[in-house]
Coordinates of C-alpha atoms and ligand atoms in Angstrom, one line a residue:
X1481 CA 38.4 -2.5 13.8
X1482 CA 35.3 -3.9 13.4
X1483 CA 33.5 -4.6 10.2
X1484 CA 29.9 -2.3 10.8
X1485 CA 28.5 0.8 12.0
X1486 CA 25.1 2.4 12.0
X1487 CA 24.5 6.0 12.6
X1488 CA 20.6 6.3 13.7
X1489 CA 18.7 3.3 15.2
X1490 CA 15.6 4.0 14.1
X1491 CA 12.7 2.3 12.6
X1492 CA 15.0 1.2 8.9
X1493 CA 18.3 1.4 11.0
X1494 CA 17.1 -0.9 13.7
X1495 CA 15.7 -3.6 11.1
X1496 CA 19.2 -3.1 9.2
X1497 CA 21.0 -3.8 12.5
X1498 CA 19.0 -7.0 13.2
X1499 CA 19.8 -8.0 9.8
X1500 CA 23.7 -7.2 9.5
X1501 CA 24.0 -9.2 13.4
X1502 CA 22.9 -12.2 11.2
X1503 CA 24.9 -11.6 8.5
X1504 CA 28.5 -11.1 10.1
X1505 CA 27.6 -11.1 14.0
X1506 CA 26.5 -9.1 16.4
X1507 CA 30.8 -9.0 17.5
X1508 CA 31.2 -7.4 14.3
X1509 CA 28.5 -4.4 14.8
X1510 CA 28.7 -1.1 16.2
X1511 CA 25.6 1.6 16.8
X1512 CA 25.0 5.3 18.2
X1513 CA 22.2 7.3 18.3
X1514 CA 21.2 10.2 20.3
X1515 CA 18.7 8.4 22.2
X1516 CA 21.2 6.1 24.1
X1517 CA 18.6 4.1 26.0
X1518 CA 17.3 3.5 22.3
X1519 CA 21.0 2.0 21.1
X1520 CA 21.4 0.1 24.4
X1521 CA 17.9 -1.6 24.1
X1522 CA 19.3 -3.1 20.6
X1523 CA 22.5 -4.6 22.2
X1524 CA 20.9 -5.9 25.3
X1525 CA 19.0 -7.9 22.3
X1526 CA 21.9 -8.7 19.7
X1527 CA 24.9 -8.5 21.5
X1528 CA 26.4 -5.7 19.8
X1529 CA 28.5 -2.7 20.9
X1530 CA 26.7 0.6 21.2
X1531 CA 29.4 3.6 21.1
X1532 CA 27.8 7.3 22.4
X1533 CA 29.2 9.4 19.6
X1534 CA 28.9 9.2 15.9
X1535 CA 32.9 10.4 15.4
X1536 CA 33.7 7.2 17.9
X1537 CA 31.3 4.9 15.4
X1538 CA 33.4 5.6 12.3
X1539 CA 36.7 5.0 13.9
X1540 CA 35.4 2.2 15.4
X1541 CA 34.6 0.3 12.0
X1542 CA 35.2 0.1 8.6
X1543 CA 31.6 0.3 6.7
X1544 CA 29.6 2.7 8.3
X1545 CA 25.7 2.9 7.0
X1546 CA 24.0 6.5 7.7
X1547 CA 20.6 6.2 9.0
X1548 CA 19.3 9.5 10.0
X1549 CA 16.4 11.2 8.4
X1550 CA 17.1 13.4 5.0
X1551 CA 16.9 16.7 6.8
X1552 CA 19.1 15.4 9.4
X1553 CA 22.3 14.7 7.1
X1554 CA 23.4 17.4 5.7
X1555 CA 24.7 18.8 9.3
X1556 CA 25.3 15.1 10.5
X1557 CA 27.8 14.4 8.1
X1558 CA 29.6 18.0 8.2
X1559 CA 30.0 17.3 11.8
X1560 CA 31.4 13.8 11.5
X1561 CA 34.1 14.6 8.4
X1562 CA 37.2 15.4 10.9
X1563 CA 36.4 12.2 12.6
X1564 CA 36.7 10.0 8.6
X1565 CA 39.2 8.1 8.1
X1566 CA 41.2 6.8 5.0
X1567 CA 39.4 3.2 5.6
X1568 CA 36.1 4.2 6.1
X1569 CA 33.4 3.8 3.6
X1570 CA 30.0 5.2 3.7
X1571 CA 26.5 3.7 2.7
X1572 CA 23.5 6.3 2.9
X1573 CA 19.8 4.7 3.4
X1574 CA 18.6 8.4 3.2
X1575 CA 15.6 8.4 0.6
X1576 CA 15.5 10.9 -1.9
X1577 CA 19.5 12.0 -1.2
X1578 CA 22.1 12.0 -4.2
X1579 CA 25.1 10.7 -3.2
X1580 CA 27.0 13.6 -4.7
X1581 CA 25.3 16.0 -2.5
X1582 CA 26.4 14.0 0.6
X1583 CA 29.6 14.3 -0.5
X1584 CA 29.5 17.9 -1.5
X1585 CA 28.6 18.0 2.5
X1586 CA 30.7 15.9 3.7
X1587 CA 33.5 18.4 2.1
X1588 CA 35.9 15.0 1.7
X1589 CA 36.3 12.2 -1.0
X1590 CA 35.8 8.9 0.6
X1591 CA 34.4 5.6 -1.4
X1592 CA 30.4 6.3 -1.0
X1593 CA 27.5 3.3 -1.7
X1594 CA 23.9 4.3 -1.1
X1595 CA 21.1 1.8 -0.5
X1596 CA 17.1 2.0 -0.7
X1597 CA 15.8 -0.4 1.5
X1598 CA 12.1 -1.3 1.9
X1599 CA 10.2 -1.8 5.5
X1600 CA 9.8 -5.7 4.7
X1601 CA 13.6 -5.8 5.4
X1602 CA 12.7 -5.6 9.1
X1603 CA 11.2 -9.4 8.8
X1604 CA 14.5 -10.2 6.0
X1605 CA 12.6 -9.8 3.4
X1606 CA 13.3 -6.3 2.1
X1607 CA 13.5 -5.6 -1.7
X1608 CA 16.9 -3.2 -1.6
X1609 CA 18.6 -1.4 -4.4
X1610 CA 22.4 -0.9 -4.4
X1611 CA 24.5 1.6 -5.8
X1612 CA 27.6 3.1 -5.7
X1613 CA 29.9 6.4 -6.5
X1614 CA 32.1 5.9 -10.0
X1615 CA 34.9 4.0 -9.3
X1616 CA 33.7 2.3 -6.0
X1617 CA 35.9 -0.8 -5.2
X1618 CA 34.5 -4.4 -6.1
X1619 CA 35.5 -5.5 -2.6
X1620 CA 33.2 -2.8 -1.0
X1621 CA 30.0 -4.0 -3.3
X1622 CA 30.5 -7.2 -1.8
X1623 CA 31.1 -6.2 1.7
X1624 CA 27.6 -4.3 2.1
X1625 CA 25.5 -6.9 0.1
X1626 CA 27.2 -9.3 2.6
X1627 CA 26.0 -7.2 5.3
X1628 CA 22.9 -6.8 3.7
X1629 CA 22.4 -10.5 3.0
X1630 CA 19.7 -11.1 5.6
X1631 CA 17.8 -8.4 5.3
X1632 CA 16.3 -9.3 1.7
X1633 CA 16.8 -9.4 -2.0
X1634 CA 19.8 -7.0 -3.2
X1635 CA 19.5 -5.8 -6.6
X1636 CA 22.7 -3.9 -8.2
X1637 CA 20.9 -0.6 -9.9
X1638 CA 22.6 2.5 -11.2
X1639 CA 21.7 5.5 -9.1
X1640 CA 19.5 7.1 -11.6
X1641 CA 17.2 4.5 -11.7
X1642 CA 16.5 4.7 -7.9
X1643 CA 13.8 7.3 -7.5
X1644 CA 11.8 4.1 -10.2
X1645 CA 12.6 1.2 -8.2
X1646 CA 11.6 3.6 -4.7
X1647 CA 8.2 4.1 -6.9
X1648 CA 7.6 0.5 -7.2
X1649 CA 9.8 -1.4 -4.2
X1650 CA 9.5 1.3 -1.5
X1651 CA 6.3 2.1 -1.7
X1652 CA 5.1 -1.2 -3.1
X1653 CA 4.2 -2.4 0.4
X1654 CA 1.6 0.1 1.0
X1655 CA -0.1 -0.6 -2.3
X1656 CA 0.0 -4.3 -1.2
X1657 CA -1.3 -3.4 2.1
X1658 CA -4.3 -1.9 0.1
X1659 CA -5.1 -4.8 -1.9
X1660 CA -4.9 -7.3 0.9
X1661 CA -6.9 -4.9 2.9
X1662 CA -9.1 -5.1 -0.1
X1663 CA -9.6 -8.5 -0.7
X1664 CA -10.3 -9.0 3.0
X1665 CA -12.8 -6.7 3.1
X1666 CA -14.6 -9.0 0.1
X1667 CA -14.4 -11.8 2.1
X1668 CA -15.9 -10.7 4.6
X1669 CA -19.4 -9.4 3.0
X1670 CA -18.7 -13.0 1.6
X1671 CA -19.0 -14.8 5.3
X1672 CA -15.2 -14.9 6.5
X1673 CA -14.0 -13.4 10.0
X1674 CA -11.9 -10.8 9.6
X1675 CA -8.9 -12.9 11.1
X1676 CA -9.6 -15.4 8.4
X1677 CA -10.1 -13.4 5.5
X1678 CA -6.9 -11.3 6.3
X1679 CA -5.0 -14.5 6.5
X1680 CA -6.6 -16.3 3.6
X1681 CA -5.5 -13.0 1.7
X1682 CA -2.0 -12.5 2.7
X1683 CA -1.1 -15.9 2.8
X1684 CA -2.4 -16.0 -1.0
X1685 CA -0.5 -12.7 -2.1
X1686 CA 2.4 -14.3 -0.5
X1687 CA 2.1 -17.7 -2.2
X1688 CA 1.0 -15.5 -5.7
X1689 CA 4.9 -13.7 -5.4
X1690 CA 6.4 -16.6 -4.9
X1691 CA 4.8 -18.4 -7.6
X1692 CA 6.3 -15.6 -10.0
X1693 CA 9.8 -15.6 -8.5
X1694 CA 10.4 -19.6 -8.0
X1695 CA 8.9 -20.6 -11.3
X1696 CA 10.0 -17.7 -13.3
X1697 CA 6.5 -17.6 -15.1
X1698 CA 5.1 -14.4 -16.6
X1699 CA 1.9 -13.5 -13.9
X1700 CA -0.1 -13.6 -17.7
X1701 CA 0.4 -17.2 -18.1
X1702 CA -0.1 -18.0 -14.3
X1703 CA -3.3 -16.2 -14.4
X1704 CA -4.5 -18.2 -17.0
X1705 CA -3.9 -21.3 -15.5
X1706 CA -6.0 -20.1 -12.6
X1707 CA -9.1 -19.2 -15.2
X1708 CA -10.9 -21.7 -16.1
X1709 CA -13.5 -21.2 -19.0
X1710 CA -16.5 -19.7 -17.8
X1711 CA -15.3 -20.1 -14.3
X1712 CA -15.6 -17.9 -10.8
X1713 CA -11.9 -16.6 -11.6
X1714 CA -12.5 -15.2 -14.3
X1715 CA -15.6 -13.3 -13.6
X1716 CA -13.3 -11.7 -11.0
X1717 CA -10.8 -11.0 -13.1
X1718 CA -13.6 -9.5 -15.5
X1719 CA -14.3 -7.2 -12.5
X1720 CA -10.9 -5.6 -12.1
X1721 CA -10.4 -5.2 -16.0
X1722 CA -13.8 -3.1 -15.9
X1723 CA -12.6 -1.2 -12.5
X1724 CA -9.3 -0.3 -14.3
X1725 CA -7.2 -2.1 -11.9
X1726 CA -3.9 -2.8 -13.8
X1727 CA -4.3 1.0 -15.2
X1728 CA -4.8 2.0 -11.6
X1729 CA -1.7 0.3 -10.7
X1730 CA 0.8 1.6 -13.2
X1731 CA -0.5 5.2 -12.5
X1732 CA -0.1 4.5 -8.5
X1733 CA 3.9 3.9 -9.2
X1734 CA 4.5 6.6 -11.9
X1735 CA 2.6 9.1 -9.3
X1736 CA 4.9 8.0 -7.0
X1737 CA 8.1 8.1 -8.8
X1738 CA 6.7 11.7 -9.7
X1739 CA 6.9 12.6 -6.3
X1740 CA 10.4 11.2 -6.1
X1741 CA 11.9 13.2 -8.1
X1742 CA 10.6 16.5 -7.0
X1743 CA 11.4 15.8 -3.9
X1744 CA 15.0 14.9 -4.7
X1745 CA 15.2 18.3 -6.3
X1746 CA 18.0 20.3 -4.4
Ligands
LIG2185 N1 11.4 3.7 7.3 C1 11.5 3.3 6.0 O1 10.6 2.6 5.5 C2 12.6 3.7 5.1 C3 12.7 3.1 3.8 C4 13.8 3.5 3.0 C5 14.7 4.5 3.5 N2 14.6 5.0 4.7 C6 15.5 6.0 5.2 O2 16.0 5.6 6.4 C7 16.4 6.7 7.2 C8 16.0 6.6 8.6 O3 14.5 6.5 8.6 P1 13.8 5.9 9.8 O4 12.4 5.7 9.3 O5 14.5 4.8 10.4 O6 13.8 7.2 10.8 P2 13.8 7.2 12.4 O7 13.0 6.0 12.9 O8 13.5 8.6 12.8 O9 15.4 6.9 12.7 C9 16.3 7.9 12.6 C10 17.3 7.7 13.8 O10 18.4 8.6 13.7 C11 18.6 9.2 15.0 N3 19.3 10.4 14.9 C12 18.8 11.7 14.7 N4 19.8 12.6 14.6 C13 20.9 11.9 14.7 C14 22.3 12.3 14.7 N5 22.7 13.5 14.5 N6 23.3 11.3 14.8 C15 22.9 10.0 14.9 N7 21.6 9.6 15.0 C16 20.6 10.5 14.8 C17 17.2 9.3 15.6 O11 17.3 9.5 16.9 P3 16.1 10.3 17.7 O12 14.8 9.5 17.5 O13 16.5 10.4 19.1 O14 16.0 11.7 17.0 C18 16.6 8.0 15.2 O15 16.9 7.0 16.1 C19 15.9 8.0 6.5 O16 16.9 8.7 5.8 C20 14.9 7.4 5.5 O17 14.8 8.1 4.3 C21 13.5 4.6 5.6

């Protein structure tokens, strides 16, 4: 048996199939999808196995990640429950989906995890949330955030809290998009080529995060060191403040965490 399979090789399962190749090799992998030309492409590239049905997926592996739009699962996984078997484990990527509804679908107890991954996961450097049914085995955390490993930061989180970290984490790269957009575009009426100012400006919101995570610094104090009295940085800073920028930003995640949970109303 081997250790992986992905259901849907789409946009977030493709970039977790790259990812979980690293991780335990491409030997170790098995994928379906509808559009077999779609799961053939992959293992042409990785070297894994594609299989043409999704009952054939789960018996061919133990850890079997669902990757099919929300409004696709709740008939997916009806049709694939005969095909379950006592070893299989599940791990949904579906936004928005409970895991108790799944299973209320599924119409059968098996040991469930869910993940919310983020599209930086395609390059392996996703921000994902992990979570699991009550009483989910120890063995089985550690076997998806080992398949997970190259495909970003894994963060443990009880499900509750997932519709907040989707706020900030899944659609986080949009509002970075915005601001590196942003900056770019102030560049340029400052003299900058595009291609240089979008550089300059990702490169610096890069080097910014990294700052945070490496040296463990509040961003307060690492702001400050950039300000010096009476300097350009500051005067910048001064500018966001009166624009409402970090007010701007809080309201951007709560609207979206807003949104979450109606959506994930059933
Ligand atoms: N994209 C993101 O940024 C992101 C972030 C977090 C979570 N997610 C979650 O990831 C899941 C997939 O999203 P996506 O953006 O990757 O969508 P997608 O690109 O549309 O991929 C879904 C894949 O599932 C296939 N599929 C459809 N019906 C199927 C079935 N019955 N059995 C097996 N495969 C089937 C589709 O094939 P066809 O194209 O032939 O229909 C497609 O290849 C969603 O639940 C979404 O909420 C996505």
């Amino acid at each position: 048996m081997k250790k992986v399979a992905f259901i849907g090789t789409g946009n977030m399962g493709g970039a977790l199939i790259r990812a979980a190749c690293r991780a335990v090799g491409p030997e170790q992998v098995v994928i379906t999808d509808p559009a077999a030309e779609k799961a053939a492409a992959l293992c042409a590239e990785l070297g894994c196995l594609a299989v043409p049905s999704n009952a054939e997926a789960v018996q061919a592996a133990k850890y079997v990640f669902l990757c099919v739009k929300p409004q696709i699962m709740p008939g997916m996984v009806k049709a694939l429950s005969p095909a379950l078997g006592e070893d299989n484990v599940l791990i949904t990527i579906a936004a928005g989906l409970k895991m108790a509804d799944i299973l209320a679908d599924l119409g059968k107890t098996v040991p469930m995890l869910r993940i919310m991954p983020n599209t930086c996961a395609a390059i392996g450097q996703g921000m994902i949330a992990l979570t699991a049914m009550p009483g989910v085995d120890e063995c089985h955390w550690q076997a998806v955030e080992e398949i997970l490993s190259c495909a970003g930061r894994v963060e443990r989180l009880e499900e509750a809290k997932i519709d907040a970290f989707t706020a900030l984490a899944g659609s986080g790269p949009a509002y970075v998009d915005l601001f590196i957009e942003a900056l770019a575009d102030g560049a340029v009426m400052a003299g900058l080529t595009r291609q240089q100012a979008l550089t300059y400006a990702a490169q610096t919101v890069m080097g910014s995060a990294a700052m945070i995570l490496q040296s463990g610094k509040h961003p307060g104090v690492l702001k400050d060191e950039v300000c010096s009295p009476a300097g350009s940085t500051i005067a910048g800073v001064a500018v966001l403040e009166q624009h409402s920028f970090r007010y701007a930003s809080m309201e951007a995640v709560m609207a979206a965490y807003r949104k979450n949970i109606d959506l994930g109303k059933r």
